[in-house]
Amino acid sequence: MTDWSDTEIADLAAALPAWYAAHQRELPWRATRDPYAIWVSEVMLQQTRVEVVIPYYQRFLAAFPTPGALAKAPEEEVLARWSGLGYYSRARNLRRGAGLVADAHRGRFPSERQAALALPGVGPYTAAAVLSIAYDRPHAAVDGNVIRVLARLFALEPPRDRSMPLLDRLADRLLDRDRPGAWNQAMMELGATVCTPRAPLCDQCPAASACRARRLGRPESFPAPKNRAESIEVRGVLLLLRDPAGRLLLERGRWRLLPSLWLPPILADAALAPSLPGLSEAGDLPRALANRGWAERAHELRPLGAVRHTITRHRIRLDVVAGRSREAFPTEPEQEWVDWSALAARGRSSLIEKALRLEQGVGVSDPARPESGRVRRRTAEAAGGQR
Ligand code: SF4
């Protein structure tokens, strides 16, 4: 399978657990064997950094301590607790999965791989992580960090998306079957703290003597870069429309990129004809307002600047426009005027936070906002690095 000798494999089998015992970070999900808690942590850690996840994890488990509690909670409340972590389909899948665990598995995350894989949002990595850590099942968990470590240990050249079966076999070959949970976490920890994407700390690595990428003198060139899908540019206008009481108009289900969140109206328009001074690439705003039936309702329109946001492959730029309505006109289904306290209770994207910060910067205040008048800071949605 590789050119590693049995002695080198045995050395790593001894060195990695010893290194992990001495150097592992204290993380809240490492203090439990509760499969539900480990599941929650693994879902949160997908696409999100450890330091961002910790407070969310603690608050989420305090609010929903069991799969049953999570399954019974309204989706809106779950999304609100998730707000700021981004990638909201993770939260919806977790809640649906919790319902299945509560109903079909007596409230306990299943201990068999096939049953775990049948849960929404649970793929081979999450199943292996939960089963090995909570139940000592001998499944190798291969996440992005482990892929990088393996590719370097064995100097694997092919792009990672074409070498997964080999990486899975190597991970399985190395797995400590007596302590699979600790082994998996050690591999992930090595990738997160020592074998980092850039400037790996090879002189601190327990695998340094056998690592083939290090011998070649170019560890950073492994694994080969992934073929990235092209990004999609999205342009539009985010409308902060307030009624005479200062409430914001929010709606849900109208913007395809975040269909489950309550958002200010986002008017995406293909025509790139600036229609207000200071508004760039925002489209034909009057026409977009007319399309929504708001041409006579939105007044005192003022461009506040632009916000940028990324959702998967979509690179979004929205021109933020503030406006006033002379009345709280009747809303349609999935559309509401909300004050600050209601807004704070909603599951909302950091996109809203960015827009509100722009509004705050030009002195518009929400009468119902907490006395500091400041938008509550939320951790930015993180992408990329995990653990
Ligand atoms: S020796 Fe360097 S490149 Fe090899 S696994 Fe360790 S940190 Fe990564």
GROMACS .gro file of C-alpha atoms in nm, residues 10-317:
model
  308
   10ALA     CA    1   0.460   0.066   1.479
   11ASP     CA    2   0.661   0.376   1.577
   12LEU     CA    3   0.378   0.603   1.472
   13ALA     CA    4   0.128   0.386   1.660
   14ALA     CA    5   0.326   0.452   1.976
   15ALA     CA    6   0.431   0.811   1.918
   16LEU     CA    7   0.101   0.968   1.813
   17PRO     CA    8  -0.107   0.870   2.121
   18ALA     CA    9   0.178   0.981   2.350
   19TRP     CA   10   0.201   1.313   2.169
   20TYR     CA   11  -0.177   1.358   2.188
   21ALA     CA   12  -0.187   1.281   2.559
   22ALA     CA   13   0.073   1.550   2.620
   23HIS     CA   14  -0.043   1.818   2.377
   24GLN     CA   15  -0.417   1.795   2.318
   25ARG     CA   16  -0.622   2.108   2.369
   26GLU     CA   17  -0.891   2.104   2.634
   27LEU     CA   18  -1.216   2.127   2.444
   28PRO     CA   19  -1.562   2.087   2.597
   29TRP     CA   20  -1.668   1.802   2.370
   30ARG     CA   21  -1.361   1.604   2.474
   31ALA     CA   22  -1.492   1.590   2.830
   32THR     CA   23  -1.792   1.377   2.738
   33ARG     CA   24  -1.878   1.040   2.586
   34ASP     CA   25  -2.238   1.144   2.525
   35PRO     CA   26  -2.291   1.060   2.156
   36TYR     CA   27  -2.548   1.338   2.115
   37ALA     CA   28  -2.309   1.602   2.249
   38ILE     CA   29  -2.029   1.470   2.027
   39TRP     CA   30  -2.265   1.470   1.730
   40VAL     CA   31  -2.358   1.834   1.794
   41SER     CA   32  -1.990   1.930   1.818
   42GLU     CA   33  -1.902   1.748   1.497
   43VAL     CA   34  -2.182   1.915   1.304
   44MET     CA   35  -2.086   2.259   1.435
   45LEU     CA   36  -1.720   2.203   1.354
   46GLN     CA   37  -1.794   2.142   0.987
   47GLN     CA   38  -1.674   2.458   0.811
   48THR     CA   39  -1.632   2.644   1.140
   49ARG     CA   40  -1.331   2.705   1.362
   50VAL     CA   41  -1.298   2.558   1.710
   51GLU     CA   42  -1.282   2.891   1.893
   52VAL     CA   43  -1.601   3.004   1.720
   53VAL     CA   44  -1.783   2.680   1.798
   54ILE     CA   45  -1.713   2.655   2.173
   55PRO     CA   46  -1.965   2.912   2.302
   56TYR     CA   47  -2.228   2.800   2.050
   57TYR     CA   48  -2.183   2.439   2.156
   58GLN     CA   49  -2.224   2.521   2.522
   59ARG     CA   50  -2.531   2.738   2.471
   60PHE     CA   51  -2.688   2.492   2.229
   61LEU     CA   52  -2.654   2.198   2.467
   62ALA     CA   53  -2.783   2.407   2.756
   63ALA     CA   54  -3.093   2.488   2.550
   64PHE     CA   55  -3.135   2.142   2.394
   65PRO     CA   56  -2.967   1.890   2.626
   66THR     CA   57  -3.109   1.578   2.456
   67PRO     CA   58  -3.217   1.472   2.108
   68GLY     CA   59  -3.576   1.479   2.231
   69ALA     CA   60  -3.545   1.838   2.348
   70LEU     CA   61  -3.394   1.941   2.016
   71ALA     CA   62  -3.658   1.759   1.814
   72LYS     CA   63  -3.941   1.924   2.009
   73ALA     CA   64  -3.802   2.277   1.975
   74PRO     CA   65  -3.949   2.494   1.698
   75GLU     CA   66  -3.716   2.517   1.398
   76GLU     CA   67  -3.706   2.892   1.436
   77GLU     CA   68  -3.570   2.864   1.789
   78VAL     CA   69  -3.305   2.615   1.677
   79LEU     CA   70  -3.198   2.845   1.394
   80ALA     CA   71  -3.182   3.135   1.638
   81ARG     CA   72  -2.940   2.938   1.858
   82TRP     CA   73  -2.739   2.859   1.546
   83SER     CA   74  -2.742   3.216   1.428
   84GLY     CA   75  -2.392   3.331   1.340
   85LEU     CA   76  -2.254   2.982   1.272
   86GLY     CA   77  -2.381   2.992   0.915
   87TYR     CA   78  -2.458   2.694   0.691
   88TYR     CA   79  -2.806   2.666   0.841
   89SER     CA   80  -2.890   2.343   0.664
   90ARG     CA   81  -2.665   2.181   0.926
   91ALA     CA   82  -2.898   2.298   1.204
   92ARG     CA   83  -3.210   2.186   1.021
   93ASN     CA   84  -3.061   1.843   0.950
   94LEU     CA   85  -2.945   1.809   1.311
   95ARG     CA   86  -3.296   1.884   1.436
   96ARG     CA   87  -3.452   1.637   1.190
   97GLY     CA   88  -3.191   1.378   1.284
   98ALA     CA   89  -3.264   1.435   1.653
   99GLY     CA   90  -3.630   1.358   1.581
  100LEU     CA   91  -3.533   1.027   1.424
  101VAL     CA   92  -3.300   0.945   1.714
  102ALA     CA   93  -3.576   1.026   1.962
  103ASP     CA   94  -3.839   0.824   1.776
  104ALA     CA   95  -3.651   0.530   1.624
  105HIS     CA   96  -3.353   0.488   1.857
  106ARG     CA   97  -3.502   0.560   2.199
  107GLY     CA   98  -3.326   0.892   2.224
  108ARG     CA   99  -2.974   0.756   2.176
  109PHE     CA  100  -2.754   0.811   1.871
  110PRO     CA  101  -2.729   0.469   1.703
  111SER     CA  102  -2.411   0.273   1.761
  112GLU     CA  103  -2.414   0.100   1.420
  113ARG     CA  104  -2.266   0.271   1.116
  114GLN     CA  105  -2.552   0.205   0.875
  115ALA     CA  106  -2.809   0.342   1.118
  116ALA     CA  107  -2.594   0.648   1.183
  117LEU     CA  108  -2.553   0.711   0.810
  118ALA     CA  109  -2.931   0.705   0.770
  119LEU     CA  110  -2.962   1.023   0.980
  120PRO     CA  111  -2.993   1.350   0.787
  121GLY     CA  112  -2.662   1.530   0.748
  122VAL     CA  113  -2.457   1.238   0.884
  123GLY     CA  114  -2.195   1.129   0.632
  124PRO     CA  115  -1.905   0.886   0.661
  125TYR     CA  116  -1.687   1.134   0.851
  126THR     CA  117  -1.945   1.234   1.113
  127ALA     CA  118  -2.058   0.875   1.162
  128ALA     CA  119  -1.699   0.757   1.213
  129ALA     CA  120  -1.619   1.041   1.452
  130VAL     CA  121  -1.926   0.991   1.673
  131LEU     CA  122  -1.910   0.611   1.673
  132SER     CA  123  -1.539   0.594   1.749
  133ILE     CA  124  -1.539   0.862   2.020
  134ALA     CA  125  -1.865   0.768   2.192
  135TYR     CA  126  -1.872   0.391   2.140
  136ASP     CA  127  -1.510   0.292   2.059
  137ARG     CA  128  -1.619   0.159   1.721
  138PRO     CA  129  -1.322   0.097   1.489
  139HIS     CA  130  -1.400   0.350   1.217
  140ALA     CA  131  -1.135   0.590   1.090
  141ALA     CA  132  -1.261   0.948   1.069
  142VAL     CA  133  -1.114   1.127   0.770
  143ASP     CA  134  -1.174   1.501   0.769
  144GLY     CA  135  -0.978   1.775   0.595
  145ASN     CA  136  -0.707   1.777   0.860
  146VAL     CA  137  -0.658   1.402   0.842
  147ILE     CA  138  -0.647   1.411   0.462
  148ARG     CA  139  -0.364   1.662   0.483
  149VAL     CA  140  -0.170   1.461   0.741
  150LEU     CA  141  -0.205   1.137   0.545
  151ALA     CA  142  -0.116   1.298   0.215
  152ARG     CA  143   0.204   1.431   0.371
  153LEU     CA  144   0.296   1.120   0.568
  154PHE     CA  145   0.280   0.915   0.249
  155ALA     CA  146   0.364   1.191  -0.001
  156LEU     CA  147   0.050   1.134  -0.203
  157GLU     CA  148   0.053   1.339  -0.518
  158PRO     CA  149  -0.292   1.301  -0.672
  159PRO     CA  150  -0.550   1.571  -0.608
  160ARG     CA  151  -0.739   1.479  -0.295
  161ASP     CA  152  -1.072   1.430  -0.469
  162ARG     CA  153  -0.921   1.148  -0.676
  163SER     CA  154  -0.736   0.979  -0.390
  164MET     CA  155  -1.007   0.935  -0.127
  165PRO     CA  156  -1.034   0.554  -0.150
  166LEU     CA  157  -0.659   0.529  -0.094
  167LEU     CA  158  -0.670   0.779   0.192
  168ASP     CA  159  -0.956   0.587   0.352
  169ARG     CA  160  -0.758   0.265   0.329
  170LEU     CA  161  -0.449   0.427   0.478
  171ALA     CA  162  -0.651   0.580   0.762
  172ASP     CA  163  -0.805   0.242   0.832
  173ARG     CA  164  -0.465   0.071   0.821
  174LEU     CA  165  -0.320   0.313   1.079
  175LEU     CA  166  -0.625   0.321   1.308
  176ASP     CA  167  -0.564   0.206   1.665
  177ARG     CA  168  -0.845  -0.047   1.700
  178ASP     CA  169  -0.816  -0.057   2.077
  179ARG     CA  170  -0.866   0.319   2.111
  180PRO     CA  171  -1.016   0.441   1.785
  181GLY     CA  172  -1.173   0.752   1.934
  182ALA     CA  173  -0.848   0.877   2.084
  183TRP     CA  174  -0.660   0.787   1.766
  184ASN     CA  175  -0.900   0.975   1.542
  185GLN     CA  176  -0.885   1.280   1.765
  186ALA     CA  177  -0.506   1.262   1.773
  187MET     CA  178  -0.487   1.260   1.394
  188MET     CA  179  -0.725   1.555   1.373
  189GLU     CA  180  -0.536   1.741   1.643
  190LEU     CA  181  -0.207   1.684   1.464
  191GLY     CA  182  -0.354   1.834   1.147
  192ALA     CA  183  -0.509   2.126   1.333
  193THR     CA  184  -0.211   2.229   1.544
  194VAL     CA  185   0.111   2.091   1.391
  195CYS     CA  186   0.060   1.972   1.034
  196THR     CA  187  -0.107   2.295   0.935
  197PRO     CA  188  -0.184   2.389   0.575
  198ARG     CA  189   0.096   2.645   0.570
  199ALA     CA  190   0.427   2.626   0.755
  200PRO     CA  191   0.376   2.288   0.926
  201LEU     CA  192   0.574   2.252   1.250
  202CYS     CA  193   0.763   1.942   1.142
  203ASP     CA  194   1.021   1.972   1.418
  204GLN     CA  195   0.740   1.924   1.673
  205CYS     CA  196   0.571   1.639   1.491
  206PRO     CA  197   0.564   1.286   1.634
  207ALA     CA  198   0.566   1.147   1.280
  208ALA     CA  199   0.859   1.352   1.155
  209SER     CA  200   1.111   1.071   1.120
  210ALA     CA  201   0.894   0.872   0.880
  211CYS     CA  202   0.709   1.151   0.702
  212ARG     CA  203   0.777   1.126   0.330
  213ALA     CA  204   0.671   1.480   0.246
  214ARG     CA  205   0.921   1.610   0.500
  215ARG     CA  206   1.195   1.395   0.352
  216LEU     CA  207   1.122   1.546   0.015
  217GLY     CA  208   1.163   1.888   0.172
  218ARG     CA  209   0.830   2.021   0.050
  219PRO     CA  210   0.551   1.923   0.292
  220GLU     CA  211   0.330   2.212   0.189
  221SER     CA  212   0.297   2.076  -0.162
  222PHE     CA  213   0.089   1.784  -0.030
  223PRO     CA  214  -0.190   1.720  -0.093
  224ALA     CA  215  -0.214   1.862  -0.442
  225PRO     CA  216  -0.464   2.147  -0.466
  226LYS     CA  217  -0.823   2.052  -0.516
  227ASN     CA  218  -0.990   2.149  -0.840
  228ARG     CA  219  -1.206   2.430  -0.719
  229ALA     CA  220  -1.547   2.492  -0.864
  230GLU     CA  221  -1.586   2.835  -1.013
  231SER     CA  222  -1.745   3.093  -0.790
  232ILE     CA  223  -2.072   3.260  -0.880
  233GLU     CA  224  -2.105   3.636  -0.849
  234VAL     CA  225  -2.434   3.763  -0.707
  235ARG     CA  226  -2.538   4.128  -0.704
  236GLY     CA  227  -2.845   4.294  -0.560
  237VAL     CA  228  -2.998   4.541  -0.315
  238LEU     CA  229  -3.072   4.473   0.050
  239LEU     CA  230  -3.354   4.703   0.157
  240LEU     CA  231  -3.370   4.817   0.521
  241LEU     CA  232  -3.726   4.944   0.514
  242ARG     CA  233  -3.863   5.081   0.842
  243ASP     CA  234  -4.217   5.176   0.937
  244PRO     CA  235  -4.303   5.490   1.141
  245ALA     CA  236  -4.241   5.294   1.464
  246GLY     CA  237  -3.889   5.207   1.347
  247ARG     CA  238  -3.969   4.842   1.284
  248LEU     CA  239  -3.789   4.661   1.005
  249LEU     CA  240  -3.962   4.473   0.727
  250LEU     CA  241  -3.838   4.112   0.721
  251GLU     CA  242  -3.941   3.824   0.503
  252ARG     CA  243  -3.856   3.461   0.459
  253GLY     CA  244  -3.843   3.219   0.170
  254ARG     CA  245  -3.797   3.475  -0.107
  255TRP     CA  246  -3.421   3.470  -0.149
  256ARG     CA  247  -3.303   3.135  -0.277
  257LEU     CA  248  -2.959   3.152  -0.113
  258LEU     CA  249  -3.096   3.170   0.243
  259PRO     CA  250  -3.456   3.051   0.209
  260SER     CA  251  -3.515   2.958   0.572
  261LEU     CA  252  -3.396   3.279   0.735
  262TRP     CA  253  -3.583   3.598   0.810
  263LEU     CA  254  -3.409   3.869   0.610
  264PRO     CA  255  -3.471   4.224   0.494
  265PRO     CA  256  -3.598   4.216   0.136
  266ILE     CA  257  -3.320   4.136  -0.107
  267LEU     CA  258  -3.392   4.265  -0.452
  268ALA     CA  259  -3.174   4.088  -0.700
  269ASP     CA  260  -3.194   4.232  -1.043
  270ALA     CA  261  -3.000   4.141  -1.351
  271ALA     CA  262  -3.002   4.491  -1.493
  272LEU     CA  263  -2.691   4.677  -1.382
  273ALA     CA  264  -2.819   5.033  -1.413
  274PRO     CA  265  -2.742   5.243  -1.104
  275SER     CA  266  -3.061   5.418  -1.009
  276LEU     CA  267  -2.959   5.621  -0.704
  277PRO     CA  268  -2.652   5.841  -0.665
  278GLY     CA  269  -2.394   5.636  -0.479
  279LEU     CA  270  -2.552   5.307  -0.569
  280SER     CA  271  -2.321   5.088  -0.769
  281GLU     CA  272  -2.407   4.780  -0.967
  282ALA     CA  273  -2.728   4.746  -0.771
  283GLY     CA  274  -2.968   4.712  -1.052
  284ASP     CA  275  -3.274   4.914  -1.138
  285LEU     CA  276  -3.409   4.980  -0.790
  286PRO     CA  277  -3.734   5.158  -0.887
  287ARG     CA  278  -3.822   4.873  -1.117
  288ALA     CA  279  -3.737   4.615  -0.851
  289LEU     CA  280  -3.953   4.804  -0.598
  290ALA     CA  281  -4.237   4.827  -0.847
  291ASN     CA  282  -4.213   4.453  -0.904
  292ARG     CA  283  -4.276   4.402  -0.535
  293GLY     CA  284  -4.561   4.657  -0.524
  294TRP     CA  285  -4.359   4.898  -0.310
  295ALA     CA  286  -4.298   5.180  -0.558
  296GLU     CA  287  -4.535   5.412  -0.367
  297ARG     CA  288  -4.446   5.276  -0.024
  298ALA     CA  289  -4.069   5.309   0.007
  299HIS     CA  290  -3.956   5.669   0.061
  300GLU     CA  291  -3.642   5.857   0.161
  301LEU     CA  292  -3.426   5.594  -0.004
  302ARG     CA  293  -3.059   5.632   0.084
  303PRO     CA  294  -2.772   5.408  -0.021
  304LEU     CA  295  -2.557   5.320   0.281
  305GLY     CA  296  -2.278   5.128   0.114
  306ALA     CA  297  -2.221   4.768   0.019
  307VAL     CA  298  -2.183   4.445   0.213
  308ARG     CA  299  -2.005   4.137   0.095
  309HIS     CA  300  -2.096   3.787   0.192
  310THR     CA  301  -2.005   3.437   0.084
  311ILE     CA  302  -2.238   3.139   0.080
  312THR     CA  303  -2.076   2.823  -0.053
  313ARG     CA  304  -1.969   2.918  -0.409
  314HIS     CA  305  -2.169   3.239  -0.416
  315ARG     CA  306  -1.972   3.560  -0.375
  316ILE     CA  307  -2.237   3.814  -0.291
  317ARG     CA  308  -2.227   4.189  -0.302
   0.00000   0.00000   0.00000
